[in-house]
mmCIF file of C-alpha atoms in Angstrom:
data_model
loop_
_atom_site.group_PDB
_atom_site.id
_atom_site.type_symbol
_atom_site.label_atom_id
_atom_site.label_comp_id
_atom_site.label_asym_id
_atom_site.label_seq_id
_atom_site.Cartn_x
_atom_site.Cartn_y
_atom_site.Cartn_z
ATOM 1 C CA UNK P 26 -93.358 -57.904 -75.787
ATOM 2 C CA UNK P 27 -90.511 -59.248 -77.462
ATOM 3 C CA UNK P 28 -86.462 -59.191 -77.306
ATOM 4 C CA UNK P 29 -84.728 -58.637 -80.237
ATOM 5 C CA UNK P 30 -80.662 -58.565 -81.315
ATOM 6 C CA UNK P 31 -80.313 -55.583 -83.237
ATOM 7 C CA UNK P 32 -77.602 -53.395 -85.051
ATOM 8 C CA UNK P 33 -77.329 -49.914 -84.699
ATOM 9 C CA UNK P 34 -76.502 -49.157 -88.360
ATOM 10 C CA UNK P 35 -75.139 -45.435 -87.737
ATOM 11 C CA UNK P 36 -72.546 -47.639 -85.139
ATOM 12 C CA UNK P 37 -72.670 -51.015 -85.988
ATOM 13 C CA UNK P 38 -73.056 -51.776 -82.108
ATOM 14 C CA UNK P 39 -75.103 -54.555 -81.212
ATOM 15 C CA UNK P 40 -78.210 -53.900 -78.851
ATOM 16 C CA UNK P 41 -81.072 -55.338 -77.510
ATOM 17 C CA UNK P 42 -84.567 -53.985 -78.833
ATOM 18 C CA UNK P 43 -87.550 -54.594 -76.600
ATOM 19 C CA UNK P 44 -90.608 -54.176 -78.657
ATOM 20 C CA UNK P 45 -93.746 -53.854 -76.645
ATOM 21 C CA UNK P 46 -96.013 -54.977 -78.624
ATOM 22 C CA UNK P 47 -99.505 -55.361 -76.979
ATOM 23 C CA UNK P 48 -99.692 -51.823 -75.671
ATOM 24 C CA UNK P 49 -101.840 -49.397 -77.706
ATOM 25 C CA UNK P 50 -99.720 -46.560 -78.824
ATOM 26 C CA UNK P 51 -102.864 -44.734 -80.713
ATOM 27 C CA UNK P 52 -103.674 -43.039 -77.220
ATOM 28 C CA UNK P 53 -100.961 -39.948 -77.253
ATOM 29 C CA UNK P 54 -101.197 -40.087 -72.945
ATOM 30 C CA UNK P 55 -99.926 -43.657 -72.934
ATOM 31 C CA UNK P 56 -96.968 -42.610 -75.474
ATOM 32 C CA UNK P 57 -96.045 -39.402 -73.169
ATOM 33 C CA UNK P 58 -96.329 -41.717 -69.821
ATOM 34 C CA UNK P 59 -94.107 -44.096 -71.564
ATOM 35 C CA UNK P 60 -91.451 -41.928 -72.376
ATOM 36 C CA UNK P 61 -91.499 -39.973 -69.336
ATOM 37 C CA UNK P 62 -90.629 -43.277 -67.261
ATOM 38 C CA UNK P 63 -88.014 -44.796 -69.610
ATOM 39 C CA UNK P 64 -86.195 -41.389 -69.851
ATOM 40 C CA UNK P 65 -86.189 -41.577 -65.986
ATOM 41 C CA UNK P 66 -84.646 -44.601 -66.131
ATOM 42 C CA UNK P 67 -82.366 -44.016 -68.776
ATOM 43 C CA UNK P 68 -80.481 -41.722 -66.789
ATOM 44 C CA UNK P 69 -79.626 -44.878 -64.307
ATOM 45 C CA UNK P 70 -75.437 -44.975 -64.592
ATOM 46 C CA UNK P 71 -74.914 -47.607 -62.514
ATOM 47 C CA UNK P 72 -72.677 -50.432 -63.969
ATOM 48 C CA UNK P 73 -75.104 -52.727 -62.432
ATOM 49 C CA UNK P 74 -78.029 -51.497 -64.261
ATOM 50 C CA UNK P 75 -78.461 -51.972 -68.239
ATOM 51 C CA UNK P 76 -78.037 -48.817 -69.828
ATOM 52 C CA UNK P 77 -81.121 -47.668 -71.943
ATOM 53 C CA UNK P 78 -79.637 -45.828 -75.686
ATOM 54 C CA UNK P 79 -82.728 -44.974 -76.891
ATOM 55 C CA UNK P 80 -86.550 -45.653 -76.712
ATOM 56 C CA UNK P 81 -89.750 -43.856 -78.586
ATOM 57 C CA UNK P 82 -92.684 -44.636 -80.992
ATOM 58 C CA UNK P 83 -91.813 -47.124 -84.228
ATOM 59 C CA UNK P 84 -93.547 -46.013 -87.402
ATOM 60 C CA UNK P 85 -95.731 -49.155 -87.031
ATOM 61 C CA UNK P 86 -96.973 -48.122 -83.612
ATOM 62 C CA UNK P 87 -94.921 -50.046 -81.417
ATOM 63 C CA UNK P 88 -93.411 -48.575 -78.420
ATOM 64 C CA UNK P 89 -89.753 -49.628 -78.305
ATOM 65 C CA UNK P 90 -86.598 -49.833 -76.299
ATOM 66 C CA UNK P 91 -82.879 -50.153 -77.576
ATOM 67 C CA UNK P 92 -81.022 -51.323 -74.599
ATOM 68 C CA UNK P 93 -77.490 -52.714 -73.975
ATOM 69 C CA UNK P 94 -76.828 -56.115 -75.093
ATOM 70 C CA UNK P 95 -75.798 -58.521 -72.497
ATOM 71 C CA UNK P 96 -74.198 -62.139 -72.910
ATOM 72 C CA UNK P 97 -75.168 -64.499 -70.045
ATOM 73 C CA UNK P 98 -78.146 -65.718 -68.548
ATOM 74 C CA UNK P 99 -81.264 -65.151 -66.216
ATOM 75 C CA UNK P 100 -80.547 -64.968 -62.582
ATOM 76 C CA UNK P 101 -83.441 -67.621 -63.009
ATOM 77 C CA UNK P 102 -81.742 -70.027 -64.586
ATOM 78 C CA UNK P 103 -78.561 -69.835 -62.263
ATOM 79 C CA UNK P 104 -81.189 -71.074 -59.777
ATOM 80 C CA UNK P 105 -82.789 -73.638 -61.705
ATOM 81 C CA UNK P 106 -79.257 -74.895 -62.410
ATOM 82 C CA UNK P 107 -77.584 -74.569 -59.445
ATOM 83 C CA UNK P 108 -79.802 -74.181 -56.492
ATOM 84 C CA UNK P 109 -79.373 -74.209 -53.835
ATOM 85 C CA UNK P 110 -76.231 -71.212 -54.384
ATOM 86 C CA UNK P 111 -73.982 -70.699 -51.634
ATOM 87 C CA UNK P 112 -74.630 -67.983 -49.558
ATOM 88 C CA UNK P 113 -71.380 -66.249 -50.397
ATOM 89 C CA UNK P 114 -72.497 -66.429 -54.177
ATOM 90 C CA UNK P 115 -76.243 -65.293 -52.818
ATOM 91 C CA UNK P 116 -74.948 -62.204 -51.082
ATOM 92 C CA UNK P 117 -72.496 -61.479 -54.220
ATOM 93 C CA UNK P 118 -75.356 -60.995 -56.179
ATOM 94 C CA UNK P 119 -77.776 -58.989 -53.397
ATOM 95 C CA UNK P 120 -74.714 -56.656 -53.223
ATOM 96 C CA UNK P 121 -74.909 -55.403 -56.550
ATOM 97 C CA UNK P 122 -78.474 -56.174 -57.289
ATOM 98 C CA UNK P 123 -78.852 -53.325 -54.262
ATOM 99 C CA UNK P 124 -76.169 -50.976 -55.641
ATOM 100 C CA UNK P 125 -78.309 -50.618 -58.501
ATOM 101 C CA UNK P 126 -81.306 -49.920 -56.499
ATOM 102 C CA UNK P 127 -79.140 -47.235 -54.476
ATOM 103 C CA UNK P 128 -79.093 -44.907 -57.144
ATOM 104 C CA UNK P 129 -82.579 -45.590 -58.521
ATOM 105 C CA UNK P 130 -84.470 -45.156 -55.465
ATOM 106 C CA UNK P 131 -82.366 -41.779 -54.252
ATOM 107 C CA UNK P 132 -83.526 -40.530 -57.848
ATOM 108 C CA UNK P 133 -87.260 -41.412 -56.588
ATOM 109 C CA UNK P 134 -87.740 -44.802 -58.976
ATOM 110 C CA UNK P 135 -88.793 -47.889 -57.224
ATOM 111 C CA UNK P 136 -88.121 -51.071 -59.542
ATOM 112 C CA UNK P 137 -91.485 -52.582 -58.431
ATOM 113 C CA UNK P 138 -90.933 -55.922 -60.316
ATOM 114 C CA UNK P 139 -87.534 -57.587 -58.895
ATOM 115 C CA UNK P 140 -87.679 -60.809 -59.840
ATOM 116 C CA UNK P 141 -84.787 -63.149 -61.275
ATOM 117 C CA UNK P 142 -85.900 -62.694 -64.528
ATOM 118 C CA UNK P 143 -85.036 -59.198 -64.258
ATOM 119 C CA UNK P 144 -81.753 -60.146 -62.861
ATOM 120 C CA UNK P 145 -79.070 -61.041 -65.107
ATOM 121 C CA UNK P 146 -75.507 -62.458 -64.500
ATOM 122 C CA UNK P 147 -72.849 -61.436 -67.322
ATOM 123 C CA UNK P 148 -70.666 -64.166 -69.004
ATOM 124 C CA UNK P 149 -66.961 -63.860 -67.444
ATOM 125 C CA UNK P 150 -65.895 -62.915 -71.013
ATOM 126 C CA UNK P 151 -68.125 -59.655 -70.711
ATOM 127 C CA UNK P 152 -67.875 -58.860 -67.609
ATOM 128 C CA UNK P 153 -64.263 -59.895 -66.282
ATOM 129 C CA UNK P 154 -65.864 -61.117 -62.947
ATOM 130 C CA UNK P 155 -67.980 -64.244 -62.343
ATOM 131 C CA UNK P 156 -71.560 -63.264 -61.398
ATOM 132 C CA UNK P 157 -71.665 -59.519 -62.383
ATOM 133 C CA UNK P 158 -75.588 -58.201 -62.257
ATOM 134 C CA UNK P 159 -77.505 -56.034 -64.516
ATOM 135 C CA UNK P 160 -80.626 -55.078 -62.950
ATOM 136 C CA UNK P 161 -83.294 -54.737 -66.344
ATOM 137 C CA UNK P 162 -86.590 -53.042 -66.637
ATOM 138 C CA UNK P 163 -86.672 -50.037 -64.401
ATOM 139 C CA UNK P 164 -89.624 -47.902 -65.755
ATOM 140 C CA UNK P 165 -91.129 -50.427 -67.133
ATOM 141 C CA UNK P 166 -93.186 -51.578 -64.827
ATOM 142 C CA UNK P 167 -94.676 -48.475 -63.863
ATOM 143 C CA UNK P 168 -95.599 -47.624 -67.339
ATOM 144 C CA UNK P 169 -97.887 -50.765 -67.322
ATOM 145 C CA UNK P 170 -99.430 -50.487 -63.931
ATOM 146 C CA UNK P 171 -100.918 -47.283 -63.849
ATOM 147 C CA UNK P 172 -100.941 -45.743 -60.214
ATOM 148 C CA UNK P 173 -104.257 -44.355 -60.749
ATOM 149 C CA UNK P 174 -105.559 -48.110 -60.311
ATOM 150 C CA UNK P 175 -103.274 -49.232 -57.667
ATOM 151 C CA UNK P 176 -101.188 -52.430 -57.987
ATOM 152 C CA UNK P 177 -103.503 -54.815 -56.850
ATOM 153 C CA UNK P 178 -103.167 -58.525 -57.460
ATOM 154 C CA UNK P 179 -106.527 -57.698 -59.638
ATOM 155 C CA UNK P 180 -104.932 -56.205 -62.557
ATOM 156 C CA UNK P 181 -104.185 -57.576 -65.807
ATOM 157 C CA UNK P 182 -100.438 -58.568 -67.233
ATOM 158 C CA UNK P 183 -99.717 -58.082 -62.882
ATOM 159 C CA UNK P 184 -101.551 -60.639 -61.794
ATOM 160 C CA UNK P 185 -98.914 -63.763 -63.755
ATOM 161 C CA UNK P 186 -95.921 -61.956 -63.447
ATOM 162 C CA UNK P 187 -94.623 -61.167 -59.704
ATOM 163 C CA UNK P 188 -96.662 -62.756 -57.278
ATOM 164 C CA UNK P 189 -94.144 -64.881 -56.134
ATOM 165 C CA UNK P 190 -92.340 -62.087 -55.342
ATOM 166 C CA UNK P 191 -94.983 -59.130 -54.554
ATOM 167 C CA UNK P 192 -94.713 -57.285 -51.100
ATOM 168 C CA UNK P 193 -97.279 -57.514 -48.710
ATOM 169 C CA UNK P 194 -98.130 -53.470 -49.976
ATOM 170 C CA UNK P 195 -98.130 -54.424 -53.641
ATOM 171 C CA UNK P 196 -100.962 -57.180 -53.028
ATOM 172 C CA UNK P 197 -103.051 -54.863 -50.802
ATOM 173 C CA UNK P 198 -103.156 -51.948 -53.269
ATOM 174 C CA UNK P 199 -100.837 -49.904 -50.712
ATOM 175 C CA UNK P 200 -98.720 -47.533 -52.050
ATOM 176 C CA UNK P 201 -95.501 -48.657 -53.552
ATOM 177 C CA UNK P 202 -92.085 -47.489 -51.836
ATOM 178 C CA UNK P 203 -88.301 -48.796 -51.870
ATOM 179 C CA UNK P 204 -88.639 -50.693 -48.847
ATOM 180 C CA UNK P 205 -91.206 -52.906 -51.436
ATOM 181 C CA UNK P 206 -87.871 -53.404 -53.791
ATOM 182 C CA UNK P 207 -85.966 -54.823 -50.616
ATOM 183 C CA UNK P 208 -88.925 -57.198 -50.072
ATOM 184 C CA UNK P 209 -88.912 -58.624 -53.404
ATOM 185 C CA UNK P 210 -85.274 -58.724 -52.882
ATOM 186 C CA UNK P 211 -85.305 -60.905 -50.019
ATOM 187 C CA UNK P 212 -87.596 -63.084 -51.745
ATOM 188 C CA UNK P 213 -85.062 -63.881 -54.716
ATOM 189 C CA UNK P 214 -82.477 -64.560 -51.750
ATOM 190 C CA UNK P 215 -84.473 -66.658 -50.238
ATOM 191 C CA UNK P 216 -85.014 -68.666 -53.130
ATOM 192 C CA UNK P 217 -81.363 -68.659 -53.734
ATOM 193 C CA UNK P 218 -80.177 -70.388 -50.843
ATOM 194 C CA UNK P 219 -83.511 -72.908 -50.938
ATOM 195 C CA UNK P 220 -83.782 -72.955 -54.870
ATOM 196 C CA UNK P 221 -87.744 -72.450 -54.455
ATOM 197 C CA UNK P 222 -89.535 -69.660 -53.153
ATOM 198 C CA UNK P 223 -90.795 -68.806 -49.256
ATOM 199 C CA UNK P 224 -94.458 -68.924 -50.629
ATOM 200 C CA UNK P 225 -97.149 -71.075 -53.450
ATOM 201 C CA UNK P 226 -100.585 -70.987 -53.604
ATOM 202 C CA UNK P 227 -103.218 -72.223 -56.048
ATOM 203 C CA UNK P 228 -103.698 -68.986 -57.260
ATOM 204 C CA UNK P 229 -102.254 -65.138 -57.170
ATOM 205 C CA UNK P 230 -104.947 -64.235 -54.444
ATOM 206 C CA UNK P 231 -103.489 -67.146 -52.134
ATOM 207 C CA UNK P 232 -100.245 -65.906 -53.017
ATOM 208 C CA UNK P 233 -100.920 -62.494 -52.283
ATOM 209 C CA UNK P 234 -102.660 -63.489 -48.443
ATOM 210 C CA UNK P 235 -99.596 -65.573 -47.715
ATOM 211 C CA UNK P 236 -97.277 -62.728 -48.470
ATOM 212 C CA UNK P 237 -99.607 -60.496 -46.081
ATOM 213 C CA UNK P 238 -100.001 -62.504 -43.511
ATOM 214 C CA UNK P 239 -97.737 -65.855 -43.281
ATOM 215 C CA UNK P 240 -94.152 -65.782 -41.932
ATOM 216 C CA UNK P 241 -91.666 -66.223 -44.191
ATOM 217 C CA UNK P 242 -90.121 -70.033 -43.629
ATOM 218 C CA UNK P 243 -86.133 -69.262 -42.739
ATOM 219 C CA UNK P 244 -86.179 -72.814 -41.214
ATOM 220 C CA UNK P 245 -85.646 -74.219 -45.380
ATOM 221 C CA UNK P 246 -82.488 -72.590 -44.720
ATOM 222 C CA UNK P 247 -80.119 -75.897 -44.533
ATOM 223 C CA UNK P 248 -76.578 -74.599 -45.874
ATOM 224 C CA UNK P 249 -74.206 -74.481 -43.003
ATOM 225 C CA UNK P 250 -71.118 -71.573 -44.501
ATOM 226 C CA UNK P 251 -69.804 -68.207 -42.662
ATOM 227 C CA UNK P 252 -72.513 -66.033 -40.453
ATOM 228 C CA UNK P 253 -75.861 -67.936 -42.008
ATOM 229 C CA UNK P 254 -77.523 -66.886 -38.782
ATOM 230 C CA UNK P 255 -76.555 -63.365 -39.142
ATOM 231 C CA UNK P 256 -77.705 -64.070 -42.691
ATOM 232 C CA UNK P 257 -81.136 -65.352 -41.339
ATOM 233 C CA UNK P 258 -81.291 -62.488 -39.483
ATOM 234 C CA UNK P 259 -81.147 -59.878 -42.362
ATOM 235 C CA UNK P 260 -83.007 -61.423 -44.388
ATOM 236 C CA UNK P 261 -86.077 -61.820 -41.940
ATOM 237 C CA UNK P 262 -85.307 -58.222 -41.667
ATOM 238 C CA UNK P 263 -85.965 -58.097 -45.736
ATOM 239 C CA UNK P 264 -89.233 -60.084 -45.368
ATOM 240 C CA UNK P 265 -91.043 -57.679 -42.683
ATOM 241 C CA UNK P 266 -94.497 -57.812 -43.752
ATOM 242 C CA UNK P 267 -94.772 -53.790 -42.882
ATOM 243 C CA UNK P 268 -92.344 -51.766 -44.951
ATOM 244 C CA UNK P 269 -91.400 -49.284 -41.921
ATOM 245 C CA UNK P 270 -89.741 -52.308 -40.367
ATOM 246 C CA UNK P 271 -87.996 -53.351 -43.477
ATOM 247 C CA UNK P 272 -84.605 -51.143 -44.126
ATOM 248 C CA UNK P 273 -86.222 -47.948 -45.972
ATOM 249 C CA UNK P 274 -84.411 -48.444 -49.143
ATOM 250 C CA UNK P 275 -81.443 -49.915 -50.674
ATOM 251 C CA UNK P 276 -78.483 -47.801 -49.239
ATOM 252 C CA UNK P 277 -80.092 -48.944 -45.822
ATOM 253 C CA UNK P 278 -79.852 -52.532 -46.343
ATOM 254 C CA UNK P 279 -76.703 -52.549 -48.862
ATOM 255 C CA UNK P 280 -74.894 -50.972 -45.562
ATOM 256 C CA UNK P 281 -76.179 -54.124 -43.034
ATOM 257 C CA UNK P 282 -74.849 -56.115 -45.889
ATOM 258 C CA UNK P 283 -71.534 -54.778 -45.706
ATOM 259 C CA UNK P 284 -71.568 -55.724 -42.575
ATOM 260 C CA UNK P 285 -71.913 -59.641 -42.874
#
């Protein structure tokens, strides 16, 4: 779909309308499913997660979600621009990226797609801070992978989007828990203190078997600042190919951060 800047007119707040425009809102079970896991995620109050104001049906058939408008850019392009980041700036950002999580995965949502595209780093002017995250699109990835399929590296609009940054469950079909969040996670920190990421293939099947089966290459790790080998550590720890050996969810690994 699309991003749009928008003005509520009953407010005259500025907002961020996601139009979704290639999904087929003339089946009423894809509408309901769609509703049920935005208004999930809209009740995420974390400052580190975009708030969600409203979301529904648009009289043209578009399924649609007013969001909080945020000045800055991509976690993406932070890395493009400035890779490799200092691991002091790297954990910065894990930190809050996993306070968000926290409170989504004790409400039972898993994010499923963490990616830096879905991470977002406020201008100082908003924010007050250098570097504050908004974690986008909870919900919304469940709404287009149906679990009644299975996640599989086979499915369409899945296949281009995260398999740099699937977990080794995701790309066997395996069911989807938040120790798959903390994988992804450790991905995007990876590629923050290398400025690429652990794994490329040819293709998202290649991708998908070296996420199963190779080990994840910590030795890119040059930078040479604070505890990098307890760094190392944690985030081989992160990049477990089976999720029991990963920390089970956000709280669990935001508290072995805290710890750094």
């Amino acid at each position: 779909g699309n991003v749009y800047l928008a003005v509520n007119v009953e407010t005259d707040d500025q907002v961020a309308l996601k139009i979704l425009k290639d999904i087929s809102t003339e089946d009423d079970e894809s509408v309901i499913r769609f509703e049920k896991e935005v208004a999930v995620s809209a009740k995420l109050t974390n400052p580190h997660t975009v708030r969600v104001f409203e979301f529904g049906k648009t009289n043209e058939g578009y399924l649609v979600i007013a969001m909080e408008y945020l000045q800055g850019t991509p976690l993406s392009h932070a890395i493009k621009n400035d890779s490799p980041l200092s691991p002091k700036r790297a954990v910065h950002v894990v930190r809050q990226t996993l306070e968000a999580l926290a409170e989504a995965h004790v409400m039972g949502i898993v994010h499923r797609d963490l990616k830096p595209d879905n991470m977002f780093l406020l201008d100082e002017a908003q924010s007050g801070e250098t570097d504050f995250v908004k974690v986008l699109d909870f919900g919304i990835a469940k709404f287009l992978h149906d679990d009644s399929v299975g996640d599989t590296l086979t499915r369409d609009g899945f296949v281009f989007g995260t398999p740099l940054y699937i977990s080794p469950e995701q790309a066997l079909g395996w069911q989807v828990t938040p120790a798959s969040d903390i994988y992804s996670l450790g991905v995007v920190l990876f590629e923050m203190l290398t400025g690429e990421t652990p794994f490329t293939a040819e293709t998202p099947i290649g991708l998908g078997m070296k996420h199963i089966y190779e080990p994840p290459p910590l030795d890119r790790i040059k930078v040479q600042e604070g505890s990098v080998s307890a760094l190392k550590r944690l985030l081989a720890l992160m990049l477990e190919k089976r999720p029991e050996r990963r920390p089970a969810n956000a709280a669990a690994a935001l508290a072995l951060f805290e710890s750094l």
